[in-house]
Amino acid sequence: MTEEITYGDFERVDIRVGTIIEAETFPEARKPAYKLRIDFGPEIGIKRSSAQITVHYTPETLIGRQVLAVVNFPPRQIGPVRSEVLTLGFEDESGAIVLAAVTHAVPNGKKMM
């Protein structure tokens, strides 16, 4: 069972949509991953993230894709990369990550409601 939180707790998590503008392999990572640069629009800007999404995606298929990310966690150092946002996804039946995304384009930086 999951832990219950209040609606106020949920409101403190800032989930925004952004467009991946750069994606490259991350050979220094312990598990296969990509280094991402994501554009969250003028208010938040371009942020870096590391994501273990190599099973279902290639760097080329990630460019231009809109994704959801938590933008108000503190940055986290992952090897030589400073991950500034947490890119969101779900495990499939084999444990590989599938990105959480929007089904229709929305402006970068829009907050999840």
Coordinates of N, CA and C in Angstrom, one line a residue, residues 3-88:
E3 N 1.8 5.2 0.8 CA 1.6 6.2 1.9 C 0.7 7.3 1.5
E4 N -0.2 7.6 2.3 CA -1.1 8.7 2.0 C -0.4 10.1 2.2
I5 N -0.7 11.0 1.4 CA -0.3 12.4 1.5 C -1.5 13.3 1.4
T6 N -1.3 14.6 1.8 CA -2.4 15.5 1.6 C -2.3 16.2 0.2
Y7 N -3.3 16.8 -0.2 CA -3.3 17.6 -1.4 C -2.2 18.7 -1.4
G8 N -2.1 19.2 -0.2 CA -1.0 20.3 0.0 C 0.4 19.7 -0.3
D9 N 0.6 18.4 0.2 CA 1.9 17.8 -0.1 C 2.1 17.7 -1.6
F10 N 1.1 17.2 -2.3 CA 1.2 17.1 -3.8 C 1.4 18.4 -4.5
E11 N 0.8 19.5 -4.0 CA 1.0 20.8 -4.6 C 2.4 21.3 -4.5
R12 N 3.1 20.8 -3.6 CA 4.5 21.3 -3.4 C 5.5 20.6 -4.4
V13 N 5.0 19.5 -5.1 CA 5.8 18.9 -6.1 C 5.6 19.6 -7.4
D14 N 6.6 20.2 -8.0 CA 6.5 21.1 -9.2 C 6.8 20.2 -10.4
I15 N 5.8 19.7 -11.1 CA 6.0 18.8 -12.3 C 5.7 19.7 -13.5
R16 N 6.6 19.8 -14.4 CA 6.5 20.6 -15.6 C 6.8 19.8 -16.8
V17 N 6.3 20.3 -17.9 CA 6.6 19.7 -19.2 C 7.8 20.5 -19.9
G18 N 8.6 19.7 -20.5 CA 9.8 20.3 -21.2 C 10.1 19.5 -22.5
T19 N 10.9 20.1 -23.4 CA 11.2 19.4 -24.6 C 12.7 19.1 -24.5
I20 N 13.0 17.8 -24.8 CA 14.4 17.4 -24.9 C 15.1 18.0 -26.1
I21 N 16.2 18.8 -25.8 CA 16.9 19.4 -26.9 C 18.3 18.8 -27.2
E22 N 18.8 18.0 -26.2 CA 20.0 17.3 -26.4 C 19.9 16.0 -25.6
A23 N 20.5 14.9 -26.3 CA 20.5 13.6 -25.6 C 21.8 12.9 -26.1
E24 N 22.5 12.4 -25.1 CA 23.8 11.7 -25.4 C 24.0 10.6 -24.5
T25 N 24.8 9.6 -24.9 CA 25.1 8.5 -24.0 C 25.9 9.0 -22.8
F26 N 25.8 8.2 -21.7 CA 26.4 8.6 -20.5 C 27.3 7.4 -20.0
P27 N 28.4 7.2 -20.7 CA 29.3 6.0 -20.5 C 29.8 5.9 -19.0
E28 N 29.9 7.0 -18.3 CA 30.4 6.9 -16.9 C 29.3 6.4 -15.9
A29 N 28.1 6.3 -16.3 CA 27.0 5.9 -15.4 C 27.2 4.4 -15.1
R30 N 26.8 4.1 -13.8 CA 26.9 2.7 -13.4 C 25.9 1.8 -14.2
K31 N 24.7 2.3 -14.5 CA 23.7 1.6 -15.3 C 23.5 2.4 -16.6
P32 N 23.2 1.7 -17.7 CA 23.1 2.5 -19.0 C 22.1 3.6 -18.8
A33 N 22.6 4.8 -19.3 CA 21.8 6.0 -19.1 C 22.1 7.0 -20.2
Y34 N 21.3 8.0 -20.3 CA 21.6 9.2 -21.2 C 21.7 10.4 -20.4
K35 N 22.5 11.4 -20.9 CA 22.5 12.7 -20.4 C 21.5 13.5 -21.2
L36 N 20.6 14.3 -20.6 CA 19.6 15.1 -21.3 C 19.8 16.5 -21.0
R37 N 19.4 17.4 -22.0 CA 19.2 18.8 -21.7 C 17.7 19.0 -22.1
I38 N 17.0 19.6 -21.2 CA 15.5 19.8 -21.4 C 15.2 21.2 -21.3
D39 N 14.4 21.7 -22.3 CA 14.0 23.1 -22.3 C 12.6 23.3 -21.6
F40 N 12.6 24.0 -20.5 CA 11.4 24.2 -19.8 C 10.8 25.6 -19.9
G41 N 11.2 26.3 -21.0 CA 10.6 27.6 -21.3 C 11.4 28.7 -20.6
P42 N 10.9 29.9 -20.8 CA 11.7 31.1 -20.2 C 11.7 31.2 -18.7
E43 N 10.7 30.7 -18.0 CA 10.7 30.9 -16.6 C 11.7 30.0 -15.9
I44 N 11.8 28.8 -16.4 CA 12.7 27.8 -15.7 C 14.0 27.6 -16.5
G45 N 14.0 27.7 -17.8 CA 15.1 27.6 -18.7 C 15.5 26.1 -19.0
I46 N 16.7 25.9 -19.4 CA 17.2 24.6 -19.8 C 17.9 24.0 -18.6
K47 N 17.5 22.7 -18.4 CA 18.0 22.0 -17.2 C 18.6 20.7 -17.7
R48 N 19.5 20.1 -16.9 CA 20.2 18.8 -17.2 C 19.5 17.7 -16.4
S49 N 19.5 16.5 -17.0 CA 19.0 15.4 -16.3 C 19.7 14.1 -16.8
S50 N 19.8 13.1 -16.0 CA 20.3 11.8 -16.3 C 19.1 10.9 -16.2
A51 N 19.0 10.0 -17.2 CA 17.8 9.1 -17.2 C 18.2 7.7 -17.7
Q52 N 17.8 6.7 -17.0 CA 18.1 5.3 -17.4 C 17.0 4.8 -18.3
I53 N 17.0 5.3 -19.6 CA 15.9 5.1 -20.5 C 16.4 4.5 -21.8
T54 N 17.5 3.7 -21.7 CA 18.2 3.3 -23.0 C 17.6 2.1 -23.6
V55 N 16.7 1.4 -23.0 CA 16.0 0.2 -23.6 C 15.0 0.6 -24.7
H56 N 14.2 1.6 -24.4 CA 13.1 2.0 -25.4 C 13.5 3.2 -26.2
Y57 N 14.6 3.9 -25.9 CA 14.9 5.1 -26.6 C 16.3 5.2 -27.1
T58 N 16.6 5.9 -28.2 CA 17.9 6.3 -28.6 C 18.0 7.8 -28.5
P59 N 19.3 8.3 -28.4 CA 19.4 9.7 -28.4 C 18.6 10.4 -29.5
E60 N 18.7 9.9 -30.7 CA 18.0 10.5 -31.8 C 16.5 10.5 -31.7
T61 N 15.9 9.5 -31.1 CA 14.4 9.5 -30.9 C 14.0 10.4 -29.8
L62 N 14.9 10.8 -28.9 CA 14.5 11.6 -27.8 C 14.5 13.1 -28.1
I63 N 15.3 13.6 -29.1 CA 15.3 15.0 -29.5 C 13.9 15.4 -29.9
G64 N 13.4 16.5 -29.3 CA 12.1 17.0 -29.7 C 11.0 16.4 -28.9
R65 N 11.2 15.4 -28.1 CA 10.1 14.8 -27.4 C 9.8 15.6 -26.1
Q66 N 8.6 15.8 -25.8 CA 8.2 16.4 -24.6 C 8.1 15.4 -23.5
V67 N 8.6 15.8 -22.3 CA 8.6 14.9 -21.1 C 8.1 15.6 -19.9
L68 N 7.8 14.9 -18.9 CA 7.4 15.5 -17.6 C 8.6 15.3 -16.6
A69 N 8.8 16.3 -15.8 CA 9.9 16.3 -14.8 C 9.6 17.1 -13.6
V70 N 10.1 16.6 -12.5 CA 10.0 17.4 -11.2 C 11.2 18.4 -11.3
V71 N 10.8 19.6 -11.2 CA 11.8 20.7 -11.3 C 12.2 21.3 -10.0
N72 N 11.6 20.9 -8.9 CA 12.0 21.6 -7.6 C 12.6 20.7 -6.6
F73 N 13.2 19.5 -7.0 CA 14.1 18.8 -6.2 C 15.4 19.4 -6.2
P74 N 16.2 19.3 -5.1 CA 17.6 19.8 -5.2 C 18.4 19.0 -6.2
P75 N 19.4 19.7 -6.9 CA 20.2 19.0 -7.9 C 20.9 17.8 -7.2
R76 N 21.2 16.8 -8.0 CA 21.8 15.6 -7.5 C 23.0 15.3 -8.4
Q77 N 24.2 15.0 -7.8 CA 25.4 14.7 -8.6 C 25.4 13.2 -8.9
I78 N 25.4 12.9 -10.2 CA 25.4 11.5 -10.7 C 26.7 11.4 -11.5
G79 N 27.8 10.9 -10.8 CA 29.1 10.8 -11.5 C 29.5 12.2 -11.8
P80 N 29.9 12.4 -13.1 CA 30.3 13.8 -13.5 C 29.2 14.7 -13.9
V81 N 27.9 14.2 -13.8 CA 26.8 15.0 -14.3 C 26.0 15.5 -13.1
R82 N 25.6 16.8 -13.1 CA 24.8 17.4 -12.1 C 23.4 17.3 -12.6
S83 N 22.5 16.4 -12.1 CA 21.2 16.3 -12.6 C 20.3 17.3 -11.9
E84 N 19.7 18.2 -12.6 CA 18.9 19.3 -12.0 C 17.4 19.1 -11.9
V85 N 16.9 18.1 -12.7 CA 15.5 17.7 -12.6 C 15.4 16.2 -12.7
L86 N 14.2 15.7 -12.2 CA 14.0 14.3 -12.2 C 13.0 14.0 -13.3
T87 N 13.5 13.4 -14.4 CA 12.6 13.1 -15.5 C 11.8 11.9 -15.1
L88 N 10.5 11.9 -15.4 CA 9.5 10.9 -14.9 C 9.2 9.8 -15.9

